Amino acid sequence: MMTAMLHKQVAMNVKAVTDEGQFSGLGSVFGVTDSYGDVVVPGAFKESLAAHAAAGSMPAMLWQHDSGEPIGKYIKAEETEEGLALEGQILIDAGATEKRAHAHIKAGSVSGMSIGYSLPEGGYHWDSEKQVFMLTKIDLWEVSIVTFPANPEAQIQDVKSVLAKGGKP
């Protein structure tokens, strides 16, 4: 059984960044061979997300996979037809790291998201025809904002503003 935390990175494309730091996007895309030779299949996050829901928790939001650098919180995490859909909030006022992360996302100098996970026994198999590992069950620990993406198809899709909620700037 694999218990070490692994990482899988994906690209993000920020359309807008506001002072509030809210965003939504895909932390993982199904059916895409990444640079590690792995493919995440639909249903891979189902049990892990159910366990988080039962515990009243969410995967951690980290900066560059540093467990000492949480930068916000995820408000929603679910599987869609495309992949792992997330809604989150960067806690900009919490400190320097959060402000730096927000500034890099806004400037476009940070271009990736990456999942931190483990694979339980039976959570993957080798597809000899495609020459890839098929990841069928992922224990999701965290989703980080990172510099270097491995999968260009998963993206932050939107950064929400107070205006969208009827508030004032």
mmCIF file of N, CA and C in Angstrom, residues 6-108:
data_model
loop_
_atom_site.group_PDB
_atom_site.id
_atom_site.type_symbol
_atom_site.label_atom_id
_atom_site.label_comp_id
_atom_site.label_asym_id
_atom_site.label_seq_id
_atom_site.Cartn_x
_atom_site.Cartn_y
_atom_site.Cartn_z
ATOM 1 N N LEU A 6 2.003 12.102 -2.865
ATOM 2 C CA LEU A 6 2.452 12.347 -4.226
ATOM 3 C C LEU A 6 1.860 13.671 -4.679
ATOM 4 N N HIS A 7 2.388 14.221 -5.786
ATOM 5 C CA HIS A 7 1.893 15.485 -6.309
ATOM 6 C C HIS A 7 1.614 15.365 -7.802
ATOM 7 N N LYS A 8 0.600 16.064 -8.262
ATOM 8 C CA LYS A 8 0.235 16.101 -9.668
ATOM 9 C C LYS A 8 -0.151 17.525 -9.998
ATOM 10 N N GLN A 9 0.538 18.155 -10.944
ATOM 11 C CA GLN A 9 0.339 19.570 -11.236
ATOM 12 C C GLN A 9 -0.442 19.794 -12.522
ATOM 13 N N VAL A 10 -1.232 20.872 -12.522
ATOM 14 C CA VAL A 10 -2.040 21.244 -13.675
ATOM 15 C C VAL A 10 -1.966 22.748 -13.876
ATOM 16 N N ALA A 11 -2.219 23.211 -15.092
ATOM 17 C CA ALA A 11 -2.138 24.638 -15.389
ATOM 18 C C ALA A 11 -3.401 25.362 -14.967
ATOM 19 N N MET A 12 -3.267 26.663 -14.755
ATOM 20 C CA MET A 12 -4.442 27.480 -14.500
ATOM 21 C C MET A 12 -4.366 28.711 -15.388
ATOM 22 N N ASN A 13 -5.509 29.234 -15.755
ATOM 23 C CA ASN A 13 -5.593 30.415 -16.598
ATOM 24 C C ASN A 13 -6.535 31.391 -15.913
ATOM 25 N N VAL A 14 -5.970 32.402 -15.270
ATOM 26 C CA VAL A 14 -6.775 33.342 -14.505
ATOM 27 C C VAL A 14 -7.370 34.387 -15.443
ATOM 28 N N LYS A 15 -8.687 34.530 -15.411
ATOM 29 C CA LYS A 15 -9.367 35.516 -16.237
ATOM 30 C C LYS A 15 -9.419 36.870 -15.559
ATOM 31 N N ALA A 16 -9.513 36.898 -14.238
ATOM 32 C CA ALA A 16 -9.590 38.137 -13.481
ATOM 33 C C ALA A 16 -9.218 37.849 -12.041
ATOM 34 N N VAL A 17 -8.579 38.798 -11.399
ATOM 35 C CA VAL A 17 -8.264 38.674 -9.992
ATOM 36 C C VAL A 17 -8.779 39.926 -9.302
ATOM 37 N N THR A 18 -9.513 39.719 -8.226
ATOM 38 C CA THR A 18 -10.017 40.855 -7.466
ATOM 39 C C THR A 18 -9.410 40.836 -6.076
ATOM 40 N N ASP A 19 -9.678 41.853 -5.342
ATOM 41 C CA ASP A 19 -9.140 41.949 -3.991
ATOM 42 C C ASP A 19 -9.655 40.856 -3.067
ATOM 43 N N GLU A 20 -10.792 40.272 -3.389
ATOM 44 C CA GLU A 20 -11.389 39.264 -2.514
ATOM 45 C C GLU A 20 -10.687 37.913 -2.595
ATOM 46 N N GLY A 21 -10.059 37.589 -3.719
ATOM 47 C CA GLY A 21 -9.307 36.352 -3.852
ATOM 48 C C GLY A 21 -10.124 35.090 -4.024
ATOM 49 N N GLN A 22 -11.402 35.197 -4.311
ATOM 50 C CA GLN A 22 -12.209 33.997 -4.551
ATOM 51 C C GLN A 22 -11.970 33.491 -5.970
ATOM 52 N N PHE A 23 -11.958 32.163 -6.123
ATOM 53 C CA PHE A 23 -11.752 31.590 -7.451
ATOM 54 C C PHE A 23 -12.419 30.231 -7.556
ATOM 55 N N SER A 24 -12.590 29.776 -8.782
ATOM 56 C CA SER A 24 -13.055 28.418 -9.039
ATOM 57 C C SER A 24 -12.255 27.855 -10.190
ATOM 58 N N GLY A 25 -12.139 26.538 -10.238
ATOM 59 C CA GLY A 25 -11.386 25.930 -11.314
ATOM 60 C C GLY A 25 -11.269 24.435 -11.150
ATOM 61 N N LEU A 26 -10.461 23.839 -11.992
ATOM 62 C CA LEU A 26 -10.239 22.399 -11.977
ATOM 63 C C LEU A 26 -8.868 22.092 -11.412
ATOM 64 N N GLY A 27 -8.834 21.317 -10.342
ATOM 65 C CA GLY A 27 -7.576 20.914 -9.739
ATOM 66 C C GLY A 27 -6.985 19.686 -10.398
ATOM 67 N N SER A 28 -7.805 18.953 -11.148
ATOM 68 C CA SER A 28 -7.373 17.759 -11.866
ATOM 69 C C SER A 28 -8.354 17.538 -13.014
ATOM 70 N N VAL A 29 -7.834 17.089 -14.142
ATOM 71 C CA VAL A 29 -8.676 16.827 -15.310
ATOM 72 C C VAL A 29 -8.642 15.328 -15.601
ATOM 73 N N PHE A 30 -9.807 14.756 -15.837
ATOM 74 C CA PHE A 30 -9.908 13.328 -16.122
ATOM 75 C C PHE A 30 -9.470 13.001 -17.549
ATOM 76 N N GLY A 31 -8.868 11.827 -17.703
ATOM 77 C CA GLY A 31 -8.579 11.292 -19.026
ATOM 78 C C GLY A 31 -7.393 11.885 -19.743
ATOM 79 N N VAL A 32 -6.577 12.681 -19.062
ATOM 80 C CA VAL A 32 -5.428 13.333 -19.689
ATOM 81 C C VAL A 32 -4.143 12.720 -19.137
ATOM 82 N N THR A 33 -3.255 12.291 -20.022
ATOM 83 C CA THR A 33 -1.959 11.772 -19.588
ATOM 84 C C THR A 33 -1.087 12.952 -19.203
ATOM 85 N N ASP A 34 -0.644 12.974 -17.940
ATOM 86 C CA ASP A 34 0.190 14.081 -17.492
ATOM 87 C C ASP A 34 1.664 13.758 -17.729
ATOM 88 N N SER A 35 2.525 14.673 -17.318
ATOM 89 C CA SER A 35 3.955 14.498 -17.572
ATOM 90 C C SER A 35 4.577 13.377 -16.742
ATOM 91 N N TYR A 36 3.832 12.830 -15.780
ATOM 92 C CA TYR A 36 4.322 11.700 -14.996
ATOM 93 C C TYR A 36 3.868 10.365 -15.585
ATOM 94 N N GLY A 37 3.079 10.397 -16.667
ATOM 95 C CA GLY A 37 2.589 9.172 -17.283
ATOM 96 C C GLY A 37 1.403 8.578 -16.536
ATOM 97 N N ASP A 38 0.624 9.433 -15.858
ATOM 98 C CA ASP A 38 -0.561 9.004 -15.124
ATOM 99 C C ASP A 38 -1.815 9.603 -15.748
ATOM 100 N N VAL A 39 -2.920 8.888 -15.601
ATOM 101 C CA VAL A 39 -4.222 9.375 -16.034
ATOM 102 C C VAL A 39 -5.185 9.218 -14.866
ATOM 103 N N VAL A 40 -5.826 10.318 -14.456
ATOM 104 C CA VAL A 40 -6.839 10.265 -13.412
ATOM 105 C C VAL A 40 -8.168 9.933 -14.085
ATOM 106 N N VAL A 41 -8.866 8.938 -13.552
ATOM 107 C CA VAL A 41 -10.129 8.511 -14.160
ATOM 108 C C VAL A 41 -11.320 9.045 -13.361
ATOM 109 N N PRO A 42 -12.468 9.227 -14.031
ATOM 110 C CA PRO A 42 -13.664 9.671 -13.316
ATOM 111 C C PRO A 42 -13.980 8.736 -12.147
ATOM 112 N N GLY A 43 -14.356 9.340 -11.028
ATOM 113 C CA GLY A 43 -14.661 8.579 -9.820
ATOM 114 C C GLY A 43 -13.488 8.451 -8.873
ATOM 115 N N ALA A 44 -12.287 8.854 -9.302
ATOM 116 C CA ALA A 44 -11.082 8.676 -8.490
ATOM 117 C C ALA A 44 -11.128 9.440 -7.167
ATOM 118 N N PHE A 45 -11.838 10.564 -7.118
ATOM 119 C CA PHE A 45 -11.882 11.379 -5.908
ATOM 120 C C PHE A 45 -13.140 11.126 -5.074
ATOM 121 N N LYS A 46 -14.050 10.313 -5.571
ATOM 122 C CA LYS A 46 -15.368 10.149 -4.955
ATOM 123 C C LYS A 46 -15.300 9.783 -3.471
ATOM 124 N N GLU A 47 -14.568 8.739 -3.132
ATOM 125 C CA GLU A 47 -14.496 8.301 -1.736
ATOM 126 C C GLU A 47 -13.781 9.315 -0.849
ATOM 127 N N SER A 48 -12.726 9.912 -1.362
ATOM 128 C CA SER A 48 -11.987 10.891 -0.576
ATOM 129 C C SER A 48 -12.838 12.123 -0.290
ATOM 130 N N LEU A 49 -13.562 12.602 -1.297
ATOM 131 C CA LEU A 49 -14.429 13.765 -1.094
ATOM 132 C C LEU A 49 -15.563 13.436 -0.126
ATOM 133 N N ALA A 50 -16.082 12.214 -0.198
ATOM 134 C CA ALA A 50 -17.131 11.782 0.739
ATOM 135 C C ALA A 50 -16.580 11.736 2.161
ATOM 136 N N ALA A 51 -15.344 11.277 2.325
ATOM 137 C CA ALA A 51 -14.723 11.230 3.648
ATOM 138 C C ALA A 51 -14.511 12.642 4.194
ATOM 139 N N HIS A 52 -14.077 13.562 3.335
ATOM 140 C CA HIS A 52 -13.930 14.964 3.761
ATOM 141 C C HIS A 52 -15.288 15.522 4.196
ATOM 142 N N ALA A 53 -16.321 15.267 3.405
ATOM 143 C CA ALA A 53 -17.658 15.772 3.733
ATOM 144 C C ALA A 53 -18.134 15.210 5.072
ATOM 145 N N ALA A 54 -17.926 13.926 5.287
ATOM 146 C CA ALA A 54 -18.350 13.293 6.538
ATOM 147 C C ALA A 54 -17.607 13.872 7.738
ATOM 148 N N ALA A 55 -16.357 14.266 7.530
ATOM 149 C CA ALA A 55 -15.548 14.833 8.611
ATOM 150 C C ALA A 55 -15.737 16.341 8.755
ATOM 151 N N GLY A 56 -16.495 16.937 7.818
ATOM 152 C CA GLY A 56 -16.669 18.384 7.843
ATOM 153 C C GLY A 56 -15.400 19.129 7.460
ATOM 154 N N SER A 57 -14.591 18.513 6.608
ATOM 155 C CA SER A 57 -13.313 19.107 6.207
ATOM 156 C C SER A 57 -13.249 19.298 4.696
ATOM 157 N N MET A 58 -12.179 19.914 4.252
ATOM 158 C CA MET A 58 -11.853 20.085 2.838
ATOM 159 C C MET A 58 -10.365 19.816 2.673
ATOM 160 N N PRO A 59 -9.930 19.514 1.449
ATOM 161 C CA PRO A 59 -8.484 19.433 1.219
ATOM 162 C C PRO A 59 -7.858 20.790 1.575
ATOM 163 N N ALA A 60 -6.629 20.778 2.025
ATOM 164 C CA ALA A 60 -5.932 22.019 2.360
ATOM 165 C C ALA A 60 -5.592 22.788 1.091
ATOM 166 N N MET A 61 -5.534 24.123 1.197
ATOM 167 C CA MET A 61 -5.047 24.972 0.113
ATOM 168 C C MET A 61 -3.671 25.464 0.538
ATOM 169 N N LEU A 62 -2.632 24.990 -0.161
ATOM 170 C CA LEU A 62 -1.260 25.329 0.189
ATOM 171 C C LEU A 62 -0.582 26.125 -0.919
ATOM 172 N N TRP A 63 0.502 26.777 -0.559
ATOM 173 C CA TRP A 63 1.379 27.465 -1.503
ATOM 174 C C TRP A 63 2.566 26.550 -1.759
ATOM 175 N N GLN A 64 2.715 26.099 -2.993
ATOM 176 C CA GLN A 64 3.860 25.304 -3.446
ATOM 177 C C GLN A 64 4.048 24.011 -2.641
ATOM 178 N N HIS A 65 2.964 23.376 -2.226
ATOM 179 C CA HIS A 65 2.997 22.112 -1.466
ATOM 180 C C HIS A 65 3.694 22.230 -0.116
ATOM 181 N N ASP A 66 3.804 23.413 0.404
ATOM 182 C CA ASP A 66 4.446 23.617 1.697
ATOM 183 C C ASP A 66 3.379 23.559 2.788
ATOM 184 N N SER A 67 3.395 22.505 3.592
ATOM 185 C CA SER A 67 2.368 22.342 4.627
ATOM 186 C C SER A 67 2.420 23.435 5.684
ATOM 187 N N GLY A 68 3.511 24.175 5.726
ATOM 188 C CA GLY A 68 3.618 25.310 6.630
ATOM 189 C C GLY A 68 3.113 26.600 6.020
ATOM 190 N N GLU A 69 2.617 26.533 4.787
ATOM 191 C CA GLU A 69 2.156 27.725 4.075
ATOM 192 C C GLU A 69 0.725 27.574 3.559
ATOM 193 N N PRO A 70 -0.253 27.365 4.450
ATOM 194 C CA PRO A 70 -1.641 27.392 3.965
ATOM 195 C C PRO A 70 -1.973 28.820 3.544
ATOM 196 N N ILE A 71 -2.651 28.986 2.419
ATOM 197 C CA ILE A 71 -2.925 30.339 1.921
ATOM 198 C C ILE A 71 -4.410 30.639 1.800
ATOM 199 N N GLY A 72 -5.243 29.697 2.146
ATOM 200 C CA GLY A 72 -6.673 29.934 2.036
ATOM 201 C C GLY A 72 -7.442 28.689 2.384
ATOM 202 N N LYS A 73 -8.665 28.645 1.881
ATOM 203 C CA LYS A 73 -9.509 27.484 2.154
ATOM 204 C C LYS A 73 -10.371 27.191 0.935
ATOM 205 N N TYR A 74 -10.679 25.924 0.774
ATOM 206 C CA TYR A 74 -11.621 25.520 -0.258
ATOM 207 C C TYR A 74 -13.012 25.502 0.346
ATOM 208 N N ILE A 75 -13.949 26.024 -0.395
ATOM 209 C CA ILE A 75 -15.336 26.122 0.034
ATOM 210 C C ILE A 75 -16.157 24.986 -0.569
ATOM 211 N N LYS A 76 -15.734 24.543 -1.746
ATOM 212 C CA LYS A 76 -16.458 23.481 -2.453
ATOM 213 C C LYS A 76 -15.454 22.641 -3.229
ATOM 214 N N ALA A 77 -15.664 21.328 -3.215
ATOM 215 C CA ALA A 77 -14.851 20.396 -4.002
ATOM 216 C C ALA A 77 -15.768 19.273 -4.452
ATOM 217 N N GLU A 78 -15.807 19.042 -5.762
ATOM 218 C CA GLU A 78 -16.667 17.983 -6.295
ATOM 219 C C GLU A 78 -16.118 17.478 -7.612
ATOM 220 N N GLU A 79 -16.526 16.258 -7.955
ATOM 221 C CA GLU A 79 -16.193 15.723 -9.273
ATOM 222 C C GLU A 79 -17.253 16.184 -10.263
ATOM 223 N N THR A 80 -16.798 16.627 -11.430
ATOM 224 C CA THR A 80 -17.680 16.930 -12.549
ATOM 225 C C THR A 80 -17.268 16.016 -13.699
ATOM 226 N N GLU A 81 -17.895 16.151 -14.836
ATOM 227 C CA GLU A 81 -17.504 15.346 -16.004
ATOM 228 C C GLU A 81 -16.067 15.630 -16.406
ATOM 229 N N GLU A 82 -15.600 16.869 -16.163
ATOM 230 C CA GLU A 82 -14.249 17.267 -16.570
ATOM 231 C C GLU A 82 -13.167 16.820 -15.599
ATOM 232 N N GLY A 83 -13.475 16.907 -14.306
ATOM 233 C CA GLY A 83 -12.451 16.588 -13.325
ATOM 234 C C GLY A 83 -12.821 17.055 -11.939
ATOM 235 N N LEU A 84 -11.811 17.386 -11.142
ATOM 236 C CA LEU A 84 -11.992 17.847 -9.778
ATOM 237 C C LEU A 84 -12.240 19.350 -9.783
ATOM 238 N N ALA A 85 -13.488 19.746 -9.547
ATOM 239 C CA ALA A 85 -13.873 21.155 -9.536
ATOM 240 C C ALA A 85 -13.777 21.697 -8.118
ATOM 241 N N LEU A 86 -13.172 22.873 -8.001
ATOM 242 C CA LEU A 86 -12.951 23.487 -6.697
ATOM 243 C C LEU A 86 -13.398 24.942 -6.697
ATOM 244 N N GLU A 87 -13.881 25.391 -5.553
ATOM 245 C CA GLU A 87 -14.111 26.807 -5.305
ATOM 246 C C GLU A 87 -13.346 27.133 -4.043
ATOM 247 N N GLY A 88 -12.578 28.215 -4.085
ATOM 248 C CA GLY A 88 -11.751 28.545 -2.941
ATOM 249 C C GLY A 88 -11.630 30.024 -2.683
ATOM 250 N N GLN A 89 -10.997 30.327 -1.562
ATOM 251 C CA GLN A 89 -10.789 31.705 -1.114
ATOM 252 C C GLN A 89 -9.355 31.834 -0.624
ATOM 253 N N ILE A 90 -8.556 32.658 -1.305
ATOM 254 C CA ILE A 90 -7.231 32.988 -0.792
ATOM 255 C C ILE A 90 -7.448 34.003 0.323
ATOM 256 N N LEU A 91 -6.874 33.752 1.488
ATOM 257 C CA LEU A 91 -7.046 34.638 2.643
ATOM 258 C C LEU A 91 -5.970 35.720 2.594
ATOM 259 N N ILE A 92 -6.206 36.693 1.729
ATOM 260 C CA ILE A 92 -5.211 37.719 1.399
ATOM 261 C C ILE A 92 -4.717 38.468 2.631
ATOM 262 N N ASP A 93 -5.595 38.741 3.584
ATOM 263 C CA ASP A 93 -5.210 39.513 4.769
ATOM 264 C C ASP A 93 -4.503 38.683 5.839
ATOM 265 N N ALA A 94 -4.311 37.402 5.603
ATOM 266 C CA ALA A 94 -3.706 36.530 6.616
ATOM 267 C C ALA A 94 -2.202 36.714 6.740
ATOM 268 N N GLY A 95 -1.537 37.170 5.683
ATOM 269 C CA GLY A 95 -0.095 37.335 5.784
ATOM 270 C C GLY A 95 0.591 37.575 4.461
ATOM 271 N N ALA A 96 1.913 37.624 4.525
ATOM 272 C CA ALA A 96 2.726 37.950 3.359
ATOM 273 C C ALA A 96 2.650 36.891 2.268
ATOM 274 N N THR A 97 2.621 35.617 2.639
ATOM 275 C CA THR A 97 2.572 34.551 1.637
ATOM 276 C C THR A 97 1.284 34.636 0.833
ATOM 277 N N GLU A 98 0.168 34.869 1.505
ATOM 278 C CA GLU A 98 -1.127 34.967 0.824
ATOM 279 C C GLU A 98 -1.141 36.164 -0.123
ATOM 280 N N LYS A 99 -0.606 37.285 0.323
ATOM 281 C CA LYS A 99 -0.532 38.481 -0.538
ATOM 282 C C LYS A 99 0.354 38.211 -1.749
ATOM 283 N N ARG A 100 1.485 37.526 -1.511
ATOM 284 C CA ARG A 100 2.401 37.203 -2.612
ATOM 285 C C ARG A 100 1.739 36.248 -3.601
ATOM 286 N N ALA A 101 1.045 35.227 -3.086
ATOM 287 C CA ALA A 101 0.359 34.277 -3.964
ATOM 288 C C ALA A 101 -0.686 35.000 -4.810
ATOM 289 N N HIS A 102 -1.469 35.846 -4.177
ATOM 290 C CA HIS A 102 -2.503 36.594 -4.889
ATOM 291 C C HIS A 102 -1.886 37.481 -5.971
ATOM 292 N N ALA A 103 -0.793 38.172 -5.635
ATOM 293 C CA ALA A 103 -0.125 39.043 -6.602
ATOM 294 C C ALA A 103 0.417 38.251 -7.785
ATOM 295 N N HIS A 104 0.999 37.071 -7.526
ATOM 296 C CA HIS A 104 1.528 36.244 -8.617
ATOM 297 C C HIS A 104 0.414 35.726 -9.518
ATOM 298 N N ILE A 105 -0.697 35.324 -8.924
ATOM 299 C CA ILE A 105 -1.816 34.861 -9.745
ATOM 300 C C ILE A 105 -2.337 36.008 -10.600
ATOM 301 N N LYS A 106 -2.472 37.161 -9.988
ATOM 302 C CA LYS A 106 -2.969 38.340 -10.704
ATOM 303 C C LYS A 106 -2.043 38.714 -11.864
ATOM 304 N N ALA A 107 -0.737 38.629 -11.625
ATOM 305 C CA ALA A 107 0.239 38.980 -12.659
ATOM 306 C C ALA A 107 0.408 37.885 -13.705
ATOM 307 N N GLY A 108 -0.068 36.673 -13.401
ATOM 308 C CA GLY A 108 0.100 35.561 -14.330
ATOM 309 C C GLY A 108 1.455 34.888 -14.229
#
